[in-house]
PDB file of C-alpha atoms and ligand atoms in Angstrom:
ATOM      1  CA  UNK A   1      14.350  -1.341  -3.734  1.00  0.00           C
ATOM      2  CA  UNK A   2      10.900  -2.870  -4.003  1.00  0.00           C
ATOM      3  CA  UNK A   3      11.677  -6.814  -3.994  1.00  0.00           C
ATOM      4  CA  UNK A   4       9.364  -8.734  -2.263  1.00  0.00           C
ATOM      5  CA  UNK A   5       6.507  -6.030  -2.662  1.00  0.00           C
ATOM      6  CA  UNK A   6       3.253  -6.451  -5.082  1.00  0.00           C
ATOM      7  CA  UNK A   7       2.203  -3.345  -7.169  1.00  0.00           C
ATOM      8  CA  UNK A   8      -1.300  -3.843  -8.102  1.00  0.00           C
ATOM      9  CA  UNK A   9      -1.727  -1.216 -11.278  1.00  0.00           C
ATOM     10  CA  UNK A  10      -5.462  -0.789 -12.543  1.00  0.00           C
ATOM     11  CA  UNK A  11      -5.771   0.008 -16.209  1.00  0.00           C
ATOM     12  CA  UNK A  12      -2.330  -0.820 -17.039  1.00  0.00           C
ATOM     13  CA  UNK A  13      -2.302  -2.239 -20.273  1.00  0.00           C
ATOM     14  CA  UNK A  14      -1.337   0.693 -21.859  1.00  0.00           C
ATOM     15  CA  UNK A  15      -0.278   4.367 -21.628  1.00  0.00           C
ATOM     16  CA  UNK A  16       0.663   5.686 -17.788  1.00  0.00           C
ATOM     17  CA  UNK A  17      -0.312   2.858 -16.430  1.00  0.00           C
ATOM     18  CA  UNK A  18       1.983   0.806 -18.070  1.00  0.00           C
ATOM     19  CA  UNK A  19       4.855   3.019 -17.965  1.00  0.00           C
ATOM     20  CA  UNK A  20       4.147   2.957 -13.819  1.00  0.00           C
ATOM     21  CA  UNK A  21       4.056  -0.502 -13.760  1.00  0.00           C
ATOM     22  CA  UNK A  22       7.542  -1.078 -15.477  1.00  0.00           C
ATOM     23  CA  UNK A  23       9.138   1.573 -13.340  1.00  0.00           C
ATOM     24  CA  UNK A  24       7.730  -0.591 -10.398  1.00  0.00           C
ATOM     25  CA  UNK A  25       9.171  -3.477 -11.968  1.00  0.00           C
ATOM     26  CA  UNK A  26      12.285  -2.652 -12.925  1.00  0.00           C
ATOM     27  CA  UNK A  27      12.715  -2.079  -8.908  1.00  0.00           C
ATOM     28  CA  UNK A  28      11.954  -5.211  -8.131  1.00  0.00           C
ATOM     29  CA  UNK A  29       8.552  -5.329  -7.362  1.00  0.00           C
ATOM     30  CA  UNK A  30       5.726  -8.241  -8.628  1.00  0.00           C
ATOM     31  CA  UNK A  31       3.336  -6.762 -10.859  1.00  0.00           C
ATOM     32  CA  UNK A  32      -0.579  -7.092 -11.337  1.00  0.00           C
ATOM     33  CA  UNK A  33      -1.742  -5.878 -14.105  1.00  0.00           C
ATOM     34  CA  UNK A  34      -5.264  -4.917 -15.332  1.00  0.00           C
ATOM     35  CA  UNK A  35      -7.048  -3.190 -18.256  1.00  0.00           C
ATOM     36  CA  UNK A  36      -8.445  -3.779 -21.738  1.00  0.00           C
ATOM     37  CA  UNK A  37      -7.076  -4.574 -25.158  1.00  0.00           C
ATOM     38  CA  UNK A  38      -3.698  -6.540 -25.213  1.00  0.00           C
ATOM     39  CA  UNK A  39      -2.725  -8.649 -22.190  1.00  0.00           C
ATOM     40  CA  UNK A  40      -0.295 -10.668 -23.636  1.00  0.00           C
ATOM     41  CA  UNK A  41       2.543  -8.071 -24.566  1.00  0.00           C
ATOM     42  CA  UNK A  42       2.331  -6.006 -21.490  1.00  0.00           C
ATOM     43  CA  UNK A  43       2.763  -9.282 -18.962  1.00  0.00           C
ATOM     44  CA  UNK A  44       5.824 -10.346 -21.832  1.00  0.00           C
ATOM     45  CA  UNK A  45       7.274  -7.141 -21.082  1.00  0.00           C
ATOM     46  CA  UNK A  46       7.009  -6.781 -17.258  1.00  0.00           C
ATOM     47  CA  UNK A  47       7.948 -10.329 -16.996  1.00  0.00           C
ATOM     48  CA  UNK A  48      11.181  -9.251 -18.947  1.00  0.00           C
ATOM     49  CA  UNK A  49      12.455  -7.145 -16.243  1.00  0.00           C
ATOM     50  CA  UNK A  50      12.782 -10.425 -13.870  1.00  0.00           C
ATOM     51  CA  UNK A  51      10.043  -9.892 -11.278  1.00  0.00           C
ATOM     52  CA  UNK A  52       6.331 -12.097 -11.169  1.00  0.00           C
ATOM     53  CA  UNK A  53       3.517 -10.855 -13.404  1.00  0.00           C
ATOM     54  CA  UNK A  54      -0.210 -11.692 -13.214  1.00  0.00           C
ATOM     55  CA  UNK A  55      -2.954 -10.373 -15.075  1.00  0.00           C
ATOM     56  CA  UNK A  56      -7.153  -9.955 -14.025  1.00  0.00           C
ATOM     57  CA  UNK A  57      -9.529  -8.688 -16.528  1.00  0.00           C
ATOM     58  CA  UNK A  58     -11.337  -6.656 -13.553  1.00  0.00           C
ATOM     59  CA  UNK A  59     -13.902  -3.945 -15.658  1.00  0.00           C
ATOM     60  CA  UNK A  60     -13.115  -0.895 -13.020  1.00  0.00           C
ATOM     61  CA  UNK A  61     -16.494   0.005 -13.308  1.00  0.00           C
ATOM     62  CA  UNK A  62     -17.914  -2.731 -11.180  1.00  0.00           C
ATOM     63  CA  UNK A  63     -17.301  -3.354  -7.608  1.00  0.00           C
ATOM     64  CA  UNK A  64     -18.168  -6.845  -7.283  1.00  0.00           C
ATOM     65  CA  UNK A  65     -15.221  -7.395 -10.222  1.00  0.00           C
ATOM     66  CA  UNK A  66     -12.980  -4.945  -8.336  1.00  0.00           C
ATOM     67  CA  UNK A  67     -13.308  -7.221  -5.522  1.00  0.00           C
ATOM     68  CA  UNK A  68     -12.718 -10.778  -7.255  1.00  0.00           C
ATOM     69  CA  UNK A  69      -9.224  -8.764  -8.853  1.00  0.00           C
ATOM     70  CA  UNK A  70      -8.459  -7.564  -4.744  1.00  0.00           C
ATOM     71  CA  UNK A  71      -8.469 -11.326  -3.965  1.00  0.00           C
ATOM     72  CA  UNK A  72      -6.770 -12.302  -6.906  1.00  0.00           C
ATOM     73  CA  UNK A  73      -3.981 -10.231  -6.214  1.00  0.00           C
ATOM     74  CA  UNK A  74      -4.012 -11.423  -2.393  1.00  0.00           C
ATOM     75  CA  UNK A  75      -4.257 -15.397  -3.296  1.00  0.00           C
ATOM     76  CA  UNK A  76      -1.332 -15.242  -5.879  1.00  0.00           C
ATOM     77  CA  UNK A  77       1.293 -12.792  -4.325  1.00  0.00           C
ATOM     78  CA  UNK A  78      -0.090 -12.650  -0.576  1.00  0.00           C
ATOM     79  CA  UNK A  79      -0.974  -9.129  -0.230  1.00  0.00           C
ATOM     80  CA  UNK A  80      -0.840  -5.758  -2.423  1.00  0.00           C
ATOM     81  CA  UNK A  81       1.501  -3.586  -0.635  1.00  0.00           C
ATOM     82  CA  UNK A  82       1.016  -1.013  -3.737  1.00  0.00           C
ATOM     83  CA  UNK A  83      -1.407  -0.449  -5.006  1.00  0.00           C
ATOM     84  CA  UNK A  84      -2.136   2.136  -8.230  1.00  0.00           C
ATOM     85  CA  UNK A  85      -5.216   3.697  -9.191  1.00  0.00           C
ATOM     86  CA  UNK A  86      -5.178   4.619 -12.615  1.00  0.00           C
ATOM     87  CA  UNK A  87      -7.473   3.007 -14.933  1.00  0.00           C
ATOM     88  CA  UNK A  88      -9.543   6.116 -16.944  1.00  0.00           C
ATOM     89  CA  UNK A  89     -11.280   7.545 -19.961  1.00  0.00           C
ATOM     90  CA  UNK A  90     -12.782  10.469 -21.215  1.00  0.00           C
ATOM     91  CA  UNK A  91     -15.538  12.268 -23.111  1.00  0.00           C
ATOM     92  CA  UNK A  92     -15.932  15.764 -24.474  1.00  0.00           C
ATOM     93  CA  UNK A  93     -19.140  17.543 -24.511  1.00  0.00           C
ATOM     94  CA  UNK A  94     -20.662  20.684 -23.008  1.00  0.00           C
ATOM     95  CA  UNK A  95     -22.319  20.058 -20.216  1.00  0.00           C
ATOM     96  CA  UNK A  96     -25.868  20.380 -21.517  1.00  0.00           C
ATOM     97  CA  UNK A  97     -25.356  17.717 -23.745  1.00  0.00           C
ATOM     98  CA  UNK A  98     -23.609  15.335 -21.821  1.00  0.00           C
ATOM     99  CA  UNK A  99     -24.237  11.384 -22.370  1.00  0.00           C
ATOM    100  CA  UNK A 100     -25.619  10.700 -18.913  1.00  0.00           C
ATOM    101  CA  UNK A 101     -24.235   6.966 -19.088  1.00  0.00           C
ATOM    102  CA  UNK A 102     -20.870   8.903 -20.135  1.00  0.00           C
ATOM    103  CA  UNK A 103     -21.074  10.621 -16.816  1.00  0.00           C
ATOM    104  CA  UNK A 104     -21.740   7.390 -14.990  1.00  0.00           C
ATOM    105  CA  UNK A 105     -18.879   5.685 -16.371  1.00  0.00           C
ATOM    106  CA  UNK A 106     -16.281   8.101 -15.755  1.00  0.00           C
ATOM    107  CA  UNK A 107     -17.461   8.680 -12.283  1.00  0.00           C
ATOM    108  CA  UNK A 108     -17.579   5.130 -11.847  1.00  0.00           C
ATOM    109  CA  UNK A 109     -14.133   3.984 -13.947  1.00  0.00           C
ATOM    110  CA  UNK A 110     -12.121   7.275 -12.799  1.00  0.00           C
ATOM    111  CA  UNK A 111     -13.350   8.225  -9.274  1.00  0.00           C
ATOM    112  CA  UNK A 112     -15.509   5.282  -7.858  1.00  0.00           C
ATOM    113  CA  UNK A 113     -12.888   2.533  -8.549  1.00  0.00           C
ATOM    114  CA  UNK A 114     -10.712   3.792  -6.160  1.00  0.00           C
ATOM    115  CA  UNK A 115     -12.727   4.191  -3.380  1.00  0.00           C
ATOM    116  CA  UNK A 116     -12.973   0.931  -4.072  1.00  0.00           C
ATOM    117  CA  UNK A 117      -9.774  -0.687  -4.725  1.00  0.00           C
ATOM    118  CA  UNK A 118      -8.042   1.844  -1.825  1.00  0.00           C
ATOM    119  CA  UNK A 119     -10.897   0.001   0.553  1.00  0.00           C
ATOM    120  CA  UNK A 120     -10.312  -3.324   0.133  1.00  0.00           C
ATOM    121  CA  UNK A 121      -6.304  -2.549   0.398  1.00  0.00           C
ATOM    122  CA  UNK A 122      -6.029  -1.015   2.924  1.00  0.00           C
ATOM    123  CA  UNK A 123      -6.913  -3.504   6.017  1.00  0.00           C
ATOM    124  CA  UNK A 124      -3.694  -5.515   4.734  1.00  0.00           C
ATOM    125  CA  UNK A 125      -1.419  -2.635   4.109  1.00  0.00           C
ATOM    126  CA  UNK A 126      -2.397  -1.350   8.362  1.00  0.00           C
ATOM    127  CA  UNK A 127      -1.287  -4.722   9.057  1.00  0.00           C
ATOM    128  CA  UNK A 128       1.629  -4.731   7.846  1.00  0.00           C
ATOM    129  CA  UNK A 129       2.829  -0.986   8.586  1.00  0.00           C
ATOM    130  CA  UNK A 130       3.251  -0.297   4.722  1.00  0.00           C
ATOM    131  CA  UNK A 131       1.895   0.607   2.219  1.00  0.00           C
ATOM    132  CA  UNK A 132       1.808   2.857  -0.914  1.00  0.00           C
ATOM    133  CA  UNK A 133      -1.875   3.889  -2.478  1.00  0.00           C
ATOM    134  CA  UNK A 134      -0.669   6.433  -5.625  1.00  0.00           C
ATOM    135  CA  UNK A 135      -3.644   7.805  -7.190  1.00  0.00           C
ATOM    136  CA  UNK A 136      -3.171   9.151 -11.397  1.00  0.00           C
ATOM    137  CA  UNK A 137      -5.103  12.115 -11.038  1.00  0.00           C
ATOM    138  CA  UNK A 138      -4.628  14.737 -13.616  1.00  0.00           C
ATOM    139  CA  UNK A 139      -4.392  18.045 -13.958  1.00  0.00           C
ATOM    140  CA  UNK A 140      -8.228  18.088 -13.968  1.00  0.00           C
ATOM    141  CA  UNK A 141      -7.922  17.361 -10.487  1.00  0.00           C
ATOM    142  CA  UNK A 142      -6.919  20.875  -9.881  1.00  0.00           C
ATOM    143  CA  UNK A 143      -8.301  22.692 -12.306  1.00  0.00           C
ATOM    144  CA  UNK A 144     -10.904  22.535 -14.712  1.00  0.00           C
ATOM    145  CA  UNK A 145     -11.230  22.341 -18.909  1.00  0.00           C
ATOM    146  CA  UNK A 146     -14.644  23.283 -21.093  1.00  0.00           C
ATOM    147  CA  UNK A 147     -16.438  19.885 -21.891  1.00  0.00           C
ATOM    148  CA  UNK A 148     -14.646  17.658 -19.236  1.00  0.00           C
ATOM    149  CA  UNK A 149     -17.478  18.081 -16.963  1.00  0.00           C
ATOM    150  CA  UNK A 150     -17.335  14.704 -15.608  1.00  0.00           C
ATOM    151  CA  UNK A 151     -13.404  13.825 -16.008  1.00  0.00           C
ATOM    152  CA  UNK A 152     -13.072  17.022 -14.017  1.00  0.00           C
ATOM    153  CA  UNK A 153     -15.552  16.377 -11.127  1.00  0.00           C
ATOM    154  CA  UNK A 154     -13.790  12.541 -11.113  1.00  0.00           C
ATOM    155  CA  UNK A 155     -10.404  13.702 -10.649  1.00  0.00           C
ATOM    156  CA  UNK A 156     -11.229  16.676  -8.020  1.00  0.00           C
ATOM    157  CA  UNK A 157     -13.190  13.810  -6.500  1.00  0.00           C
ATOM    158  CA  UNK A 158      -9.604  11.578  -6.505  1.00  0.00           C
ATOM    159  CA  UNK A 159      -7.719  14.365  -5.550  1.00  0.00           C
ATOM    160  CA  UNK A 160     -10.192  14.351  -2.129  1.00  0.00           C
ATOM    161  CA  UNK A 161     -10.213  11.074  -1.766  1.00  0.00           C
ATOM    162  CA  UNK A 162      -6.320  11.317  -1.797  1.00  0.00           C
ATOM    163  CA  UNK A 163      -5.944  13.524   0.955  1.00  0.00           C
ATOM    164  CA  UNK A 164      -8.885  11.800   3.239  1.00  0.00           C
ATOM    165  CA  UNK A 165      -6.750   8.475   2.508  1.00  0.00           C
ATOM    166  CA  UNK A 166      -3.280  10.130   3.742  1.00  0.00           C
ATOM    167  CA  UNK A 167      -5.094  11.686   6.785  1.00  0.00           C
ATOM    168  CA  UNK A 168      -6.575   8.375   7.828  1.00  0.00           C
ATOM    169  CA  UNK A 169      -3.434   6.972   7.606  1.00  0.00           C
ATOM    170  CA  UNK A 170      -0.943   9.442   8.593  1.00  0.00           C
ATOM    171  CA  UNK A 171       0.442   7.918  11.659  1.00  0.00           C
ATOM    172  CA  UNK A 172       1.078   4.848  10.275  1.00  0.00           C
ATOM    173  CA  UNK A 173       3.120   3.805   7.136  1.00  0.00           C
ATOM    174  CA  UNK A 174       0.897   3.717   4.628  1.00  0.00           C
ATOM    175  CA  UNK A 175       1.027   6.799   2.782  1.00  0.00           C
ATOM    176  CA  UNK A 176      -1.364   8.201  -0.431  1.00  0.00           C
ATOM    177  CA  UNK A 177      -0.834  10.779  -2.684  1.00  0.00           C
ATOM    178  CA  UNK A 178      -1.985  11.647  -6.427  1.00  0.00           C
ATOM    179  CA  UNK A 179      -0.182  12.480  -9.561  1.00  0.00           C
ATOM    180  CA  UNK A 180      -1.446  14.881 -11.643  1.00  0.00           C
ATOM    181  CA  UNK A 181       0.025  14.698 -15.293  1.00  0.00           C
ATOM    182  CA  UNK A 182      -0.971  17.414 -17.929  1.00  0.00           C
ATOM    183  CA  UNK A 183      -0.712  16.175 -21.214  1.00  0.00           C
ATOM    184  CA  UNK A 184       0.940  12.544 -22.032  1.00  0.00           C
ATOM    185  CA  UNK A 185       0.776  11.444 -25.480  1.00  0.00           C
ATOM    186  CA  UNK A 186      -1.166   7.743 -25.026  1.00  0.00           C
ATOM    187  CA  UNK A 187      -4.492   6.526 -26.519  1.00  0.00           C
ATOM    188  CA  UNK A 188      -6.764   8.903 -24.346  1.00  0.00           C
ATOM    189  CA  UNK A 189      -5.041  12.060 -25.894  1.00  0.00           C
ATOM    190  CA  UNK A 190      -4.215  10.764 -29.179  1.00  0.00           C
ATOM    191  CA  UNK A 191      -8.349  10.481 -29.716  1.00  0.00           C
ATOM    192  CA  UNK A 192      -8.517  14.087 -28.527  1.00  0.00           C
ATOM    193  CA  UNK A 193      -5.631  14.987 -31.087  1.00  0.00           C
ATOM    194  CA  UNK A 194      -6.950  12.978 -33.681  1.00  0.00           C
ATOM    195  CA  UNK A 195     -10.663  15.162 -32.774  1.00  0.00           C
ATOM    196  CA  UNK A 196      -8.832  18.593 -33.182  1.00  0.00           C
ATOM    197  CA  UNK A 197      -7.564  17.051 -36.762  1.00  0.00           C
ATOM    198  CA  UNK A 198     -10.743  15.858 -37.763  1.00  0.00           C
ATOM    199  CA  UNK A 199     -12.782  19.656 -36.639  1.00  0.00           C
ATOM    200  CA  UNK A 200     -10.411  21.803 -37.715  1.00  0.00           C
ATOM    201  CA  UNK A 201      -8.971  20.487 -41.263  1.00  0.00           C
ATOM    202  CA  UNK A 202      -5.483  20.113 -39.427  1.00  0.00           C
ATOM    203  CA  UNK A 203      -2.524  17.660 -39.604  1.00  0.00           C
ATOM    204  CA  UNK A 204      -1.849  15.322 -36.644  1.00  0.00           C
ATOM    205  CA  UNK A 205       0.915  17.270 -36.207  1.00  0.00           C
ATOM    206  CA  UNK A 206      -0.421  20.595 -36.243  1.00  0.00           C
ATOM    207  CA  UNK A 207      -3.178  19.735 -33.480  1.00  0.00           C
ATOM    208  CA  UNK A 208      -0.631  17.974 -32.002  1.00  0.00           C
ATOM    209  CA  UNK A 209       1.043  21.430 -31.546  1.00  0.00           C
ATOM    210  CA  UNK A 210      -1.998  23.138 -31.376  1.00  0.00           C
ATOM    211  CA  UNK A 211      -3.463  20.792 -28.581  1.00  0.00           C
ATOM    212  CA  UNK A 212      -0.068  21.483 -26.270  1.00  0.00           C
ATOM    213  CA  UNK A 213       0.106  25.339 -27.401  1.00  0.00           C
ATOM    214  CA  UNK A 214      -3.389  25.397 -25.622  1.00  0.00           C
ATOM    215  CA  UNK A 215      -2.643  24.327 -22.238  1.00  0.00           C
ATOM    216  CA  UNK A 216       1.211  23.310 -21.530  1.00  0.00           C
ATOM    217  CA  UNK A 217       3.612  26.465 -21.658  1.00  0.00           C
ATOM    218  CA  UNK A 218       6.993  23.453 -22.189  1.00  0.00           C
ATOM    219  CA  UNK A 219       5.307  22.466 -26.010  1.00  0.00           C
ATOM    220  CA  UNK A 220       6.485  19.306 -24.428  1.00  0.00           C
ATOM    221  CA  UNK A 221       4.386  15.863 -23.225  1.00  0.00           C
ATOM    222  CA  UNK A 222       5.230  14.109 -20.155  1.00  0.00           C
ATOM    223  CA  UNK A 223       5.946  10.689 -20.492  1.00  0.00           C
ATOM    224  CA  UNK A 224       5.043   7.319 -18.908  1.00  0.00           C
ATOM    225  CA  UNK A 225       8.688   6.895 -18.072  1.00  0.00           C
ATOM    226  CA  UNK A 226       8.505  10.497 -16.124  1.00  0.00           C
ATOM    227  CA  UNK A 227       5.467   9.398 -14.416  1.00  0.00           C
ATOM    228  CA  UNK A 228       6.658   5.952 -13.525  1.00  0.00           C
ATOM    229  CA  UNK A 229      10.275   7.521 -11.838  1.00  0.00           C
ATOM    230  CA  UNK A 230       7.507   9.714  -9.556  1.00  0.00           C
ATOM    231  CA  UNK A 231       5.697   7.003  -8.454  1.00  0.00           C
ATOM    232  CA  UNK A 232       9.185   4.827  -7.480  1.00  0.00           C
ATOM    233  CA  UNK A 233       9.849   8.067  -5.612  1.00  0.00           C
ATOM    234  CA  UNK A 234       6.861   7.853  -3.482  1.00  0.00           C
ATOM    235  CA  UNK A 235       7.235   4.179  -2.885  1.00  0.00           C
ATOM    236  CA  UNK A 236      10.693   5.043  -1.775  1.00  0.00           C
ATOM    237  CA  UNK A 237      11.683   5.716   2.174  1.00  0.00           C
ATOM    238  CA  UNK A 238      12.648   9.495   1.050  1.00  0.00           C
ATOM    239  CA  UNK A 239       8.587   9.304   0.638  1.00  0.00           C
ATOM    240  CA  UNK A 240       7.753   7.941   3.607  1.00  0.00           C
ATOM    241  CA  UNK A 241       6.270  11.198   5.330  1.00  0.00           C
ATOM    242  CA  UNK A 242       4.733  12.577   1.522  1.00  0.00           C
ATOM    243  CA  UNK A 243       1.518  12.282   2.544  1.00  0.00           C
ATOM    244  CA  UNK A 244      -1.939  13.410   0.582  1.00  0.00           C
ATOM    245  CA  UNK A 245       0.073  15.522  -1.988  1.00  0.00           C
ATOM    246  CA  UNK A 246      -1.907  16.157  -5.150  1.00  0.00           C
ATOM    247  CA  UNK A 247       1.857  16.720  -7.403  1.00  0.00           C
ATOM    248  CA  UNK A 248       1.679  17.782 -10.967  1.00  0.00           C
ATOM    249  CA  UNK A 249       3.740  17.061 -13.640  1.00  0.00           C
ATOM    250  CA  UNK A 250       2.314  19.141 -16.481  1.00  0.00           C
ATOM    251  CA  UNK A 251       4.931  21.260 -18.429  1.00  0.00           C
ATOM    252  CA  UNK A 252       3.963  24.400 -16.217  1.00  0.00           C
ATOM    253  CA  UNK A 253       0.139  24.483 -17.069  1.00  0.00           C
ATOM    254  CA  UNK A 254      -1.032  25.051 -13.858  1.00  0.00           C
ATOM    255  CA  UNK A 255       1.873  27.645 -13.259  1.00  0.00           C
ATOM    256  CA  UNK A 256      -0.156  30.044 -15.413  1.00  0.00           C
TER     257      UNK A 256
HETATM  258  P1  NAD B   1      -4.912   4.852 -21.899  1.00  0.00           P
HETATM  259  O1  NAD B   1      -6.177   4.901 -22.686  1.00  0.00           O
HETATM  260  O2  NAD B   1      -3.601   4.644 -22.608  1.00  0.00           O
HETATM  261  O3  NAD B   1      -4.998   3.758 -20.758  1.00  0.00           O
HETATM  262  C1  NAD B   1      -6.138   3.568 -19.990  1.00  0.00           C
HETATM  263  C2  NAD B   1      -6.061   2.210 -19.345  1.00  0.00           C
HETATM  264  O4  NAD B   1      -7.259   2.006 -18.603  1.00  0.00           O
HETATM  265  C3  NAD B   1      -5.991   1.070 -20.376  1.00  0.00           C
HETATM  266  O5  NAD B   1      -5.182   0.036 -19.875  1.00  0.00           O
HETATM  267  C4  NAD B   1      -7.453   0.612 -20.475  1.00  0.00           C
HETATM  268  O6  NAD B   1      -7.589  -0.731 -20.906  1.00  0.00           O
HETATM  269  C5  NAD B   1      -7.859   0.788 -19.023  1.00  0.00           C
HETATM  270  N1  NAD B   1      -9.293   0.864 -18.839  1.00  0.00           N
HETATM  271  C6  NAD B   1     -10.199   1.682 -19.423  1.00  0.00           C
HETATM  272  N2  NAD B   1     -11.431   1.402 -18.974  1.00  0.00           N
HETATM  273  C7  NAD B   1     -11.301   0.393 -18.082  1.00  0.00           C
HETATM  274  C8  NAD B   1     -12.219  -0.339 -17.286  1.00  0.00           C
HETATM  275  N3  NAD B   1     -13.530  -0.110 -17.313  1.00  0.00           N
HETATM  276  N4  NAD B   1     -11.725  -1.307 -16.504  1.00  0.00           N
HETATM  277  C9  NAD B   1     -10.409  -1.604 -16.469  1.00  0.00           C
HETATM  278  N5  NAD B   1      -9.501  -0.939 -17.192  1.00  0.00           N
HETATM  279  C10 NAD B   1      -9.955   0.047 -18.005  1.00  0.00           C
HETATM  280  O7  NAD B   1      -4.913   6.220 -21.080  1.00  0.00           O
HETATM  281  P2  NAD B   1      -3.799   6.956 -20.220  1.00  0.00           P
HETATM  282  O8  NAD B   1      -3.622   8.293 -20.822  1.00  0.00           O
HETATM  283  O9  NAD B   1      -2.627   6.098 -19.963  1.00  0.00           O
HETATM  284  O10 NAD B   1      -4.623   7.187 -18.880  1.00  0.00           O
HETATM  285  C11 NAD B   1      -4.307   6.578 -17.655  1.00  0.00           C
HETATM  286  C12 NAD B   1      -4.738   7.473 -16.514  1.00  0.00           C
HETATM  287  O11 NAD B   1      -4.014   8.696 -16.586  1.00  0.00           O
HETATM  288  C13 NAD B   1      -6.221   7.854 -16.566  1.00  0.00           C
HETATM  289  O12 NAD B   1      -6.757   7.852 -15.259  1.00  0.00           O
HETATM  290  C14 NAD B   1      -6.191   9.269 -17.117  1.00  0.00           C
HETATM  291  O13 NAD B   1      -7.290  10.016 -16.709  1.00  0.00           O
HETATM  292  C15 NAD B   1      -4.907   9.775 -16.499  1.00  0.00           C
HETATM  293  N6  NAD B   1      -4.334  10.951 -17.171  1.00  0.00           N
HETATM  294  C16 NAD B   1      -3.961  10.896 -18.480  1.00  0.00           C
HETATM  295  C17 NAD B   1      -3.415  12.026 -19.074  1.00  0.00           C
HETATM  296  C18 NAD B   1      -2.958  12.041 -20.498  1.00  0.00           C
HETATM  297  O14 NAD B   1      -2.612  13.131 -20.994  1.00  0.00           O
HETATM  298  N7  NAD B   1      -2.887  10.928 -21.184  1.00  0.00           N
HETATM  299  C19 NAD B   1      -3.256  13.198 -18.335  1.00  0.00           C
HETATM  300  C20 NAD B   1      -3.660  13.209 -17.003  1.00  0.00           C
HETATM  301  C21 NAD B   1      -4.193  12.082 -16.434  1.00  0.00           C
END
C-alpha cells in the first residue's frame, strides 16, 4: 500500500515509535529512523521487512539538527511523504517543584519538534498533493494527570498544533491527525512502574497492576503493534478526508 513512500519516524528507536515504523514498513514504505540508544537493531529489523532504511541521530530538541535530519531524509529518499512525530519523555513532579530545564526539554522534545519537523515537511508534501503528518499525542493531550505539568501542556499543545495543521491543509491531500495512546508498556512507563515499585514497597507486578488500575478501566496496555495498524489506517485512502482528529486508544480512560 505504501511502496514508493518515505515515513520519516522521530524517536523511533524504541517503544511506539518503533512499533509505527514497522507497521509502515511492513506496507511497503522506506523508513527513516531517529532516536537514542541502539541504532543498529532497529535499522536490522526494518530492513528485514524488504523496504530502504536510513538512520540520523537528529537530538529533537534542536532545530538546527531537526533541519540537517529534514534534508537528510530529502537527499537519500527524495522527499518525506510521512512523516511521524513522536519522539518524547517525561518527568514527574508537582508543579512547584518542577526542574525548569525539565520543562524546557519536554516542551522542546515533545511539542516544539513538531512544529518543527511538520514545517519543513510540509512545502514538499503541497507539492506533491500527499501527504500524511501523524502526531503521538497521548492521552495527556486531552486530559490532564498530577505532576505531568509539562508533558500535559506539550501534548495539549500537539493536539493544537494537529488540528491548525489539518485546517491549513484541508483542501488538499495532506492530512494530520494525532494519536493519543493511554498506557503502553515501553521504557517511558516502565520508569514510572519501576517509581511506583520503588515508593510504595511493591512488586513490578503489583504497580504494574496498580499503575493500570489507576487510569485504564481494560487492566490492559496498548501496544506498539495497535498503534502502528492506526497509523497505516490514516496513511490509507479510507483516511484521506480524517482530518485534525485527536483519536485515543487508551483502554477506555478517557470514557470515564
Ligand atoms: P520510549 O522511551 O520507548 O521511546 C522514546 C523515543 O524517543 C526513543 O527512541 C528515544 O531515543 C527518543 N528520544 C528521546 N529523546 C529524544 C531526543 N531529544 N531526540 C531524538 N529522539 C529522542 O517511549 P515511548 O513510550 O515509545 O514514547 C513515544 C511517544 O509516545 C512519546 O511522544 C510519548 O509521549 C508518547 N506516549 C507514550 C505513552 C506510553 O504509555 N508509553 C502513552 C502516550 C503517549
Amino acid at each position: 500500500m505504501l511502496k514508493g513512500k518515505t515515513a520519516l519516524v522521530t524517536g523511533s528507536t524504541s517503544g511506539i515509535g518503533l512499533g509505527i515504523a514497522k507497521a509502515l514498513a511492513e506496507q511497503g514504505a522506506n523508513i527513516v529512523l531517529n532516536g537514542f540508544g541502539d541504532t543498529v537493531g532497529p535499522q536490522a529489523e526494518i530492513s528485514a521487512l524488504g523496504v530502504k532504511v536510513a538512520y540520523h541521530g537528529a537530538d529533537m530538541s534542536k532545530a538546527a539538527e531537526i533541519e540537517a535530519m529534514m534534508k537528510f531524509a530529502a537527499d537519500t529518499f527524495g522527499q518525506v511523504d510521512i512523516l511521524v512525530n513522536n519522539a518524547g519523555i517525561q518527568h514527574v513532579a508537582p508543579v512547584q517543584d518542577f526542574p525548569i530545564e525539565k520543562w524546557d526539554a519536554i516542551i522542546a522534545i515533545n511539542l516544539s519538534s513538531a512544529f518543527h519537523a511538520t514545517r519543513l515537511a510540509l512545502p514538499a508534501m503541497q507539492k506533491s498533493n500527499w501527504g500524511r503528518i501523524i502526531n503521538v499525542a497521548s492521552i495527556h493531550g486531552l486530559v490532564g494527570s498530577a505532576d505531568k505539568s509539562a508533558y500535559v501542556a506539550a501534548k495539549h499543545g500537539v493536539v493544537g498544533l494537529t488540528k491548525v495543521t489539518a485546517l491549513e491543509n484541508a483542501t488538499t491531500g495532506v492530512t494530520c491527525n494525532a494519536i493519543c495512546p493511554g498506557w503502553v508498556l515501553t521504557p517511558l512507563v516502565q520508569k514510572q512502574v519501576d517509581a511506583k515499585a520503588l515508593d510504595m514497597g511493591l512488586s513490578n507486578e503489583a504497580a504494574t497492576k496498580l499503575l493500570l488500575q489507576e487510569k485504564e478501566p481494560s487492566m490492559q496496555f496498548t501496544t506498539p503493534e495497535e498503534l502502528g495498524a492506526l497509523a497505516v489506517f490514516f496513511c490509507s485512502s479510507a483516511g484521506n478526508n480524517v482530518r485534525g482528529v485527536a483519536w485515543n486508544m487508551d483502554g477506555g480512560w478517557t470514557a470515564q
